[in-house]
XYZ file of C-alpha atoms in Angstrom:
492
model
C 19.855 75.568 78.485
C 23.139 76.834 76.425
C 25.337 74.605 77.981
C 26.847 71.767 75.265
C 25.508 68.315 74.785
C 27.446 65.788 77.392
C 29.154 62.758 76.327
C 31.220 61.203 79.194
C 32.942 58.356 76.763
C 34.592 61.034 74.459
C 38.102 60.482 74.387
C 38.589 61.514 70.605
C 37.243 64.700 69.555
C 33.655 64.705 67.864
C 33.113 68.432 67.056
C 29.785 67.291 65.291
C 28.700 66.056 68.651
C 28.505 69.347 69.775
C 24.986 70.904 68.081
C 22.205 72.399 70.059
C 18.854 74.036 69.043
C 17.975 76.566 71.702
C 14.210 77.714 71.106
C 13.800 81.375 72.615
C 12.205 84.543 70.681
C 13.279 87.180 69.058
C 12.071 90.971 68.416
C 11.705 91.102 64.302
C 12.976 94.706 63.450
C 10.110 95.813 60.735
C 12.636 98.299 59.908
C 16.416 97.835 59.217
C 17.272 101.385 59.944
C 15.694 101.621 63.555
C 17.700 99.064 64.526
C 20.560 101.084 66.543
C 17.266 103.097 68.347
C 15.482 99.302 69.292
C 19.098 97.987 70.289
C 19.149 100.676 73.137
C 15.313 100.263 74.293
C 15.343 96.943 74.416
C 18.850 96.521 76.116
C 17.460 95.111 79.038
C 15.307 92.230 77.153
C 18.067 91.128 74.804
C 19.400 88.013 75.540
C 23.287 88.260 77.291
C 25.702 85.782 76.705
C 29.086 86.079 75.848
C 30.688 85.240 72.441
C 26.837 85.701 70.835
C 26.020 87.968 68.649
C 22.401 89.332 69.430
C 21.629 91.268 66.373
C 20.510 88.080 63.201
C 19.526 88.317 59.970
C 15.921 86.615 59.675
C 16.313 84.263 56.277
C 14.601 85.029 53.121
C 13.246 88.261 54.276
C 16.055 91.162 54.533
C 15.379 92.309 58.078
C 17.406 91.806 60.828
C 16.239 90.520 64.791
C 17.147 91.079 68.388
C 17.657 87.948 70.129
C 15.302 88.354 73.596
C 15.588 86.358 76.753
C 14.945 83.095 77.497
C 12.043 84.021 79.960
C 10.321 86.124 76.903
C 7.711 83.940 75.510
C 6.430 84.561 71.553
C 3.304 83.284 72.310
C 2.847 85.172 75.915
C 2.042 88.918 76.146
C 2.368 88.495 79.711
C 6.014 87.532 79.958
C 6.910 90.908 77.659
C 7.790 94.023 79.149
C 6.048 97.184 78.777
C 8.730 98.793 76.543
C 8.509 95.842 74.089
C 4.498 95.552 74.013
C 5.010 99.803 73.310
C 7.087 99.091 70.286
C 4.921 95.768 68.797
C 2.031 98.383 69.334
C 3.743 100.794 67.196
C 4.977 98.768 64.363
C 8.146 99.398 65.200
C 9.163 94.968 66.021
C 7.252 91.871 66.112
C 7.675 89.102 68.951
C 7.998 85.781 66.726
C 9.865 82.570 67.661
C 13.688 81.958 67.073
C 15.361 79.098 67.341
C 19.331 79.695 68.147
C 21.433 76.914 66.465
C 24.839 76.817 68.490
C 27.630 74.289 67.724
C 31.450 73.843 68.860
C 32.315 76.844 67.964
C 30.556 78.683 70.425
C 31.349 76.919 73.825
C 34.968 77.773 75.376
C 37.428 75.103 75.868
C 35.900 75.038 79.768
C 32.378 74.242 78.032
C 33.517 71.418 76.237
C 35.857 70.206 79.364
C 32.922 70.153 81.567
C 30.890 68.418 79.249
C 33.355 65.310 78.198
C 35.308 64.587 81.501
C 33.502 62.461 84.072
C 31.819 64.443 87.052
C 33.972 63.077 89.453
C 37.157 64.916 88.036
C 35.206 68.467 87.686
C 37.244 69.439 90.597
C 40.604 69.711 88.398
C 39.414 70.437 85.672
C 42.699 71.347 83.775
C 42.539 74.837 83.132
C 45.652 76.989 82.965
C 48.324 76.713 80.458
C 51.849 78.023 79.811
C 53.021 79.149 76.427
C 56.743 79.159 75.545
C 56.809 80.525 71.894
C 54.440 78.549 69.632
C 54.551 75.733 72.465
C 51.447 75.893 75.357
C 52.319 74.686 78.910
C 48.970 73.306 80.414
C 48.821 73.368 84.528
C 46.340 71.120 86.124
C 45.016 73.190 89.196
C 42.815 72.723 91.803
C 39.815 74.721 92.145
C 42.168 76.619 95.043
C 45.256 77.882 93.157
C 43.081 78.927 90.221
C 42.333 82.253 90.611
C 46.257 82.860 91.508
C 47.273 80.804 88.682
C 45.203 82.924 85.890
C 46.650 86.235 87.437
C 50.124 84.957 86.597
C 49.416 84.054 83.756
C 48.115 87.020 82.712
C 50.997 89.272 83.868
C 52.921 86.221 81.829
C 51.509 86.349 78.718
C 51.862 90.139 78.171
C 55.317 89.381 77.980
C 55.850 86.526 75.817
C 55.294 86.835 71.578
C 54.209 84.242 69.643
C 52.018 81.981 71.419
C 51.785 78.720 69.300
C 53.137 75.477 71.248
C 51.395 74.410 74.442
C 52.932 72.412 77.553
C 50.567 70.325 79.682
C 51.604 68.761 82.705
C 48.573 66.459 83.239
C 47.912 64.134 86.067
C 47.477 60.595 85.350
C 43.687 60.684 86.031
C 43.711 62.660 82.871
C 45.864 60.409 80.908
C 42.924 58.432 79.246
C 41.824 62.102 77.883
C 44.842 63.628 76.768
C 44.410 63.620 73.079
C 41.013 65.080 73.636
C 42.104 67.745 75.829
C 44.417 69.056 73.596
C 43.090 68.996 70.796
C 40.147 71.341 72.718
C 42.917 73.436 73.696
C 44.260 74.021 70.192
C 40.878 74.892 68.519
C 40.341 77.330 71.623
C 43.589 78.727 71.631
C 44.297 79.533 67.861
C 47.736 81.208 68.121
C 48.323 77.555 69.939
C 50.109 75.405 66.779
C 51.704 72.670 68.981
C 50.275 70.826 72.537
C 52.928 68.798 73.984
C 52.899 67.066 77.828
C 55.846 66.950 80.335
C 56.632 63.043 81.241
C 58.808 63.519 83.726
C 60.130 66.398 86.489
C 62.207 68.719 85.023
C 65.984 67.537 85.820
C 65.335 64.153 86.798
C 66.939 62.656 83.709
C 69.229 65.424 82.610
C 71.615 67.291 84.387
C 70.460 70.413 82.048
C 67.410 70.504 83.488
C 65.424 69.167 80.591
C 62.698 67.028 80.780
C 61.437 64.407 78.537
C 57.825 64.751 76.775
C 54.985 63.942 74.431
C 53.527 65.568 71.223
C 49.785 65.451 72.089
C 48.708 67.867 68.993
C 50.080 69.664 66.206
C 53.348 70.768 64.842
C 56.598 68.601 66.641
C 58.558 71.752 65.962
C 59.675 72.835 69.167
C 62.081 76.045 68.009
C 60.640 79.559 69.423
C 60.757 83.107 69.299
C 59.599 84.987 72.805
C 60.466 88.309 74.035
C 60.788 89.269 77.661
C 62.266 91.924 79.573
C 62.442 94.076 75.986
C 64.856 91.223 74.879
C 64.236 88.280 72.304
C 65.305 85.108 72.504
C 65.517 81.844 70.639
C 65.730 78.216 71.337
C 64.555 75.000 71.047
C 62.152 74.340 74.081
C 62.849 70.500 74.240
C 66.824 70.967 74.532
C 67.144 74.186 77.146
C 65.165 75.338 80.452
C 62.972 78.122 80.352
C 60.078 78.757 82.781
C 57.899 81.491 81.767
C 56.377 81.606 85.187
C 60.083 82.983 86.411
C 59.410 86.429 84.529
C 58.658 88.581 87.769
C 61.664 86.860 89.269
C 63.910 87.844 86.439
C 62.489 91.610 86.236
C 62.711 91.605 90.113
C 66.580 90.633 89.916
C 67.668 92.670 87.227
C 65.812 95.899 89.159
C 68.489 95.055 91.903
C 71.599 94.990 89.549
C 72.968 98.692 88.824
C 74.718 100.255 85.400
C 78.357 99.452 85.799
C 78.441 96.930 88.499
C 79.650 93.229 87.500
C 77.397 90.455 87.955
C 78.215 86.598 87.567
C 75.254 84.373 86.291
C 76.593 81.021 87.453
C 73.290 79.196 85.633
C 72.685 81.872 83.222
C 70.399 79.397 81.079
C 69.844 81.301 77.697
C 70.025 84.540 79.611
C 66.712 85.955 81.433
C 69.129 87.614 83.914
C 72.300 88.038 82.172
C 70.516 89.734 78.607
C 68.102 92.018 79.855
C 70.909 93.695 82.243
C 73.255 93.801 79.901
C 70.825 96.304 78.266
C 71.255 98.307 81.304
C 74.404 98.631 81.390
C 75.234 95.856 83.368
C 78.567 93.930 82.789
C 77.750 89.989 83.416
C 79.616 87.046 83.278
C 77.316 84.085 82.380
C 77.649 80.777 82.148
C 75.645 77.292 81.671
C 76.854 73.783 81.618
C 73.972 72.968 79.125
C 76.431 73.641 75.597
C 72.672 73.945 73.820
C 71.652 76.794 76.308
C 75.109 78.283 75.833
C 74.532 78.403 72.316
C 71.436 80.539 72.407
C 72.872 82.738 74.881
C 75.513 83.539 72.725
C 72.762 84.104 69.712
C 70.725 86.502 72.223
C 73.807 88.142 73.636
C 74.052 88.987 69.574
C 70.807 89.468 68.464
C 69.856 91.695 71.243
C 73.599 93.825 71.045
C 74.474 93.523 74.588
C 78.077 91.831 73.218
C 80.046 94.790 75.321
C 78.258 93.949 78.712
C 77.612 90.362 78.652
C 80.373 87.139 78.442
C 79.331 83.774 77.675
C 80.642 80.730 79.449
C 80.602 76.835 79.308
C 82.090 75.874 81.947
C 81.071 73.923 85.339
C 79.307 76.246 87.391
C 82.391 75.631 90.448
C 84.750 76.201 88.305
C 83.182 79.360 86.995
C 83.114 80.438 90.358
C 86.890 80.709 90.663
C 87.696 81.414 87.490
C 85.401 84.506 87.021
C 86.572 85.786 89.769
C 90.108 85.338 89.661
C 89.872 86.641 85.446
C 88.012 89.566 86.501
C 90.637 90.858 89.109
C 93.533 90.763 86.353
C 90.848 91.841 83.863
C 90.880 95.866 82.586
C 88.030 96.264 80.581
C 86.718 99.654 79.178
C 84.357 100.589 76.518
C 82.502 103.261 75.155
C 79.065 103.414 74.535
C 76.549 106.084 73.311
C 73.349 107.387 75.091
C 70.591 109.559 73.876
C 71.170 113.766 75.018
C 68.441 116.391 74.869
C 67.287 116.799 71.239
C 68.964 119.886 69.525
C 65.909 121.769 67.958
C 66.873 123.341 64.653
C 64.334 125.780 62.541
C 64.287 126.045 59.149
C 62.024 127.015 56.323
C 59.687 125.082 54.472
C 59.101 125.239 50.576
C 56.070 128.559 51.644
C 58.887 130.390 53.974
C 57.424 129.345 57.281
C 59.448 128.338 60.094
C 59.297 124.987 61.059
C 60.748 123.016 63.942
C 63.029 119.854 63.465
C 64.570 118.333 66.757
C 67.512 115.723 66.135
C 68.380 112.994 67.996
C 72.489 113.074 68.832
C 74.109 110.520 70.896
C 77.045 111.206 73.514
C 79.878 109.071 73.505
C 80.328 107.296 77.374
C 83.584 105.415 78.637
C 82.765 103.022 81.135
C 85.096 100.665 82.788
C 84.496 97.665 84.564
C 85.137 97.035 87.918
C 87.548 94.360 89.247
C 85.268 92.725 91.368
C 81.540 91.383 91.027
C 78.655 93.203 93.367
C 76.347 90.249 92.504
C 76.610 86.466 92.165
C 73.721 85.019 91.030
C 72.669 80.965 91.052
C 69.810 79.881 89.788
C 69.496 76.163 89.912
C 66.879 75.500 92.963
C 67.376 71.957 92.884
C 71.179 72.207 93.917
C 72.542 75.573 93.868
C 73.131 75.724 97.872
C 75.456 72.979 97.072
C 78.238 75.421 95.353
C 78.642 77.658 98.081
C 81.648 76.026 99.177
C 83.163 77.785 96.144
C 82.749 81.007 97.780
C 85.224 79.905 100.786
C 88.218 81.895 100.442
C 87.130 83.235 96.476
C 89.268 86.690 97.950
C 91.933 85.170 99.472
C 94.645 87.762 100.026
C 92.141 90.396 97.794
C 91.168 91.980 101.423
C 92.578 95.438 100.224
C 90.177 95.425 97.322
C 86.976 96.115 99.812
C 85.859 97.592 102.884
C 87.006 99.386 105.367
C 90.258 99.686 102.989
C 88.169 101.071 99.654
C 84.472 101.602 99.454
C 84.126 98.724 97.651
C 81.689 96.337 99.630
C 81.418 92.371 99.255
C 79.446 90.609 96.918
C 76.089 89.834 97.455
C 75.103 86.481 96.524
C 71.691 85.490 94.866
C 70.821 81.490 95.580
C 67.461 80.177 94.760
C 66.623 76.739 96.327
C 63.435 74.884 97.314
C 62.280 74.281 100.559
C 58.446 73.410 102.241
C 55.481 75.975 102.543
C 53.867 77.594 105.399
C 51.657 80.519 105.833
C 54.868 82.865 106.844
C 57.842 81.324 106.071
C 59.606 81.380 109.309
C 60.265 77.862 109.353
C 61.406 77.768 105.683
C 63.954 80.381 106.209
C 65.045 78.814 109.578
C 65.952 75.731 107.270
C 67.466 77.650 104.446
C 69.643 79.407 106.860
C 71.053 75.982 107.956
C 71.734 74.978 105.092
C 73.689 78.049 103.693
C 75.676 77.871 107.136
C 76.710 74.404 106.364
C 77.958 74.616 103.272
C 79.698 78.248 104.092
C 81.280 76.293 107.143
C 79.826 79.946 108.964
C 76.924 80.075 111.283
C 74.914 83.146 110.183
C 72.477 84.962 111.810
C 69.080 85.179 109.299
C 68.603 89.200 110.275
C 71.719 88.808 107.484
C 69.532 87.037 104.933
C 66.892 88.097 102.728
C 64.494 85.546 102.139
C 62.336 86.160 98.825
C 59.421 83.460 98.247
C 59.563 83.655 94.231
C 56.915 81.057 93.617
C 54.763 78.075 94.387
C 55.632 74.843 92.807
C 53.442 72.453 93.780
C 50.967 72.274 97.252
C 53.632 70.988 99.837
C 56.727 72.978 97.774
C 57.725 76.189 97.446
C 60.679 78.315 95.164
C 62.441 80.891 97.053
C 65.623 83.079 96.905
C 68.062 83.630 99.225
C 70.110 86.808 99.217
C 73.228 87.262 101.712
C 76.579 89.534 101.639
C 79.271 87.123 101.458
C 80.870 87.499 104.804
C 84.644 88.359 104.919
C 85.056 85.489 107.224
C 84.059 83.331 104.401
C 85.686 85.438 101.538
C 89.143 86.046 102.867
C 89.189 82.625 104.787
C 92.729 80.442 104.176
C 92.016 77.010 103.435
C 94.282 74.549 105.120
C 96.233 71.874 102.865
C 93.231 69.403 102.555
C 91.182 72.497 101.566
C 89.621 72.654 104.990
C 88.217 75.781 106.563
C 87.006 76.444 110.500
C 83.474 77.130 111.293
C 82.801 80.536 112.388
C 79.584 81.963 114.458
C 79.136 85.143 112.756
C 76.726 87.724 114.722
């Protein structure tokens, strides 16, 4: 009885369309200043819905009511309970009819959903939602992934300022609704200012793994503000990649990296991994071929004063490879930064001779130099990162005094997300991503040697994972012939 009027045919919004006159009772409060005292004896026959205020003022007459359940009748003694025929008895309320006026305001965007998209698509109902910045990201998900889908986003959300754009990526059964649905989504949402909805998959036209879309609702402005990690960063959302579902990733990664090691971001993006460690302490080399993405990761590198740990790069990610590497073995870099020591606790005397307690904050200067060689490489471009391991063959050529058993030094471990199927347990999946890295390492490697992380689900048959392997000196020291050839190696 107070769910919202249907209308199948909507496809533009009609927020007048939504008005309903719910007649139930309510317990008149003869006097205003027993109302806290009535609220508490007659919690159990006060009517419980969410977003409803229970306590209303009664019109022309100064006193105030306590909406009562549906199943309470006005006009039935026998439906009241004893507790509210004790307090009619006393004077205290009277039972009279109320009717409850409720309009669009009241009903959540999955109210109005329900009650303007044909019965046949309940199943999908689109329900979950991204927000970059000002700009929403809508998710149509089935009934299955739903409950795992608002858990993310919560964790998501906590993490990300300035909610005010939306992104839907709606399926094309829901094309015929999409004005409708976002504008529902923007009055429901009201830090949402902007609903826009992805056209295509995100690469498929640009090598900078952009994507084209559509302004569905509000403000075409597309530059944001978000914080993650304890970082802020700015871009526009239509020219760079950023995936806010990748924020346990990207705290997950930077947990690995330690203060003072080197790390090279091959597709650093506008920085998720490359920022937040440089807080840490972390010296990283990042890079993106995207010169928009390299732009804002210069700005955050800035903005958030990591400018002694972190390098920017625009280069292609191959070359990087090499050229990192090669820079940072010639490369002597030291600097000194401060970190907080034990507050000093001085006592002096305030303006009546008592001793008070002041403790100051000093600072103690640190030199740190960076090491010669990275500990981490890190590629994050699932559609084709596997692809530049090749680059790896022979990256320490000649180097083999730099590491193990020579110095304690060990080799790099390299980060490389791809994609691959799902399955309950992975085993196949990381039989197949195995292959793959032996291929293009020209190595066959055992998998006890690789870490397989399942990062996330991207759609019902596909899945996001990381792989995580010590480059093997077989592969690292490896001499190329003349035609840049290298022999294939079983490595146990």
């Amino acid at each position: 009885m107070f769910r919202p009027p249907i209308n199948r045919c909507m496809k533009i919004l009609d927020r007048s369309f939504f008005k309903k006159t719910v007649p139930i009772s309510a317990a008149q409060v003869l006097d205003n200043r027993q109302i806290s005292r009535l609220k508490i004896e007659l919690r159990h026959e006060m009517l419980q819905l969410e977003r409803l205020l229970v306590i209303r003022p009664i019109p022309n007459t100064g006193r105030r009511a306590l909406l009562l359940k549906p199943e309470i009748k006005a006009e039935d003694v026998s439906t009241w309970s004893k507790t509210l025929q004790d307090l009619v008895d006393e004077q205290s309320v009277a039972v009279t009819p109320y009717d409850l006026e409720l309009d669009y305001d009241y009903w959540n965007y999955q109210e109005i959903m329900s009650a303007v998209l044909p019965e046949d698509e309940q199943e999908e109902l689109p329900t979950g939602f991204s927000c970059i910045g000002h700009i929403g990201m809508y998710l149509v998900a089935s009934s299955l992934y739903y409950e795992e889908l608002h858990a993310l986003m919560k964790k998501e959300m906590v993490l990300i300022i300035l909610f005010s754009k939306a992104h839907l990526n709606l399926r094309e059964k829901y094309f015929p609704s999409k004005t409708l649905i976002a504008s529902v989504l923007m009055d429901k949402n009201p830090s949402i200012r902007t609903v826009i909805n992805k056209i295509d998959v995100v690469g498929s036209q640009s090598e900078f793994r952009t994507f084209e879309y559509e302004l569905l609702a509000g403000d075409p402005d597309l530059n944001v503000e978000i914080r993650a990690e304890d970082c802020t960063f700015r871009f526009d959302y239509s020219q760079v990649y950023w995936n806010p579902r990748l924020n346990t990733e990207h705290r997950r990664m930077i947990n690995i990296f330690q203060p003072g090691e080197a790390v090279c971001d091959v597709m650093a993006g506008i920085g998720p991994f490359a920022v937040p460690a440089g807080k840490k302490n972390v010296f990283v080399w990042a890079n993106d071929l995207n010169p928009k993405s390299y732009a804002c990761l210069q700005d955050a590198v800035e903005r958030n004063k990591v400018h002694n740990f972190v390098r920017a790069f625009n280069i292609d990610g191959r070359e990087f490879i090499h050229s990192a590497t090669k820079t940072l073995l010639n490369t002597t870099t030291s600097i000194t930064h401060y970190i907080p020591k034990q507050p000093r606790a001085t006592t002096q005397l305030d303006q009546k001779g008592r001793p008070k307690t002041r403790r100051r904050l000093s600072l103690t200067p640190v030199d740190v130099t960076a090491p010669r060689t990275f500990s981490h490489y890190v590629m994050n471009l699932p559609a084709s990162a596997l692809t530049f391991l090749p680059s790896f063959i022979g990256i320490y050529a000649e180097h083999e005094a730099l590491f193990c058993p020579h110095t304690e030094n060990q080799l790099p471990l390299v980060h490389v997300y791809c994609f691959s199927s799902k399955s309950d347990d992975n085993t196949a999946e990381k039989v197949k991503i195995c292959e793959e890295i032996s291929s293009y390492l020209e190595i066959k490697i055992n998998e006890a040697l690789v870490e397989i992380t399942d990062v996330r689900d991207v759609s019902p048959s596909k899945r996001m994972f990381c792989a995580s392997f010590r480059l093997p000196a077989e592969v690292a020291f490896r001499k190329k012939d003349k035609l840049g050839r290298g022999g294939f190696i079983f490595l146990r």
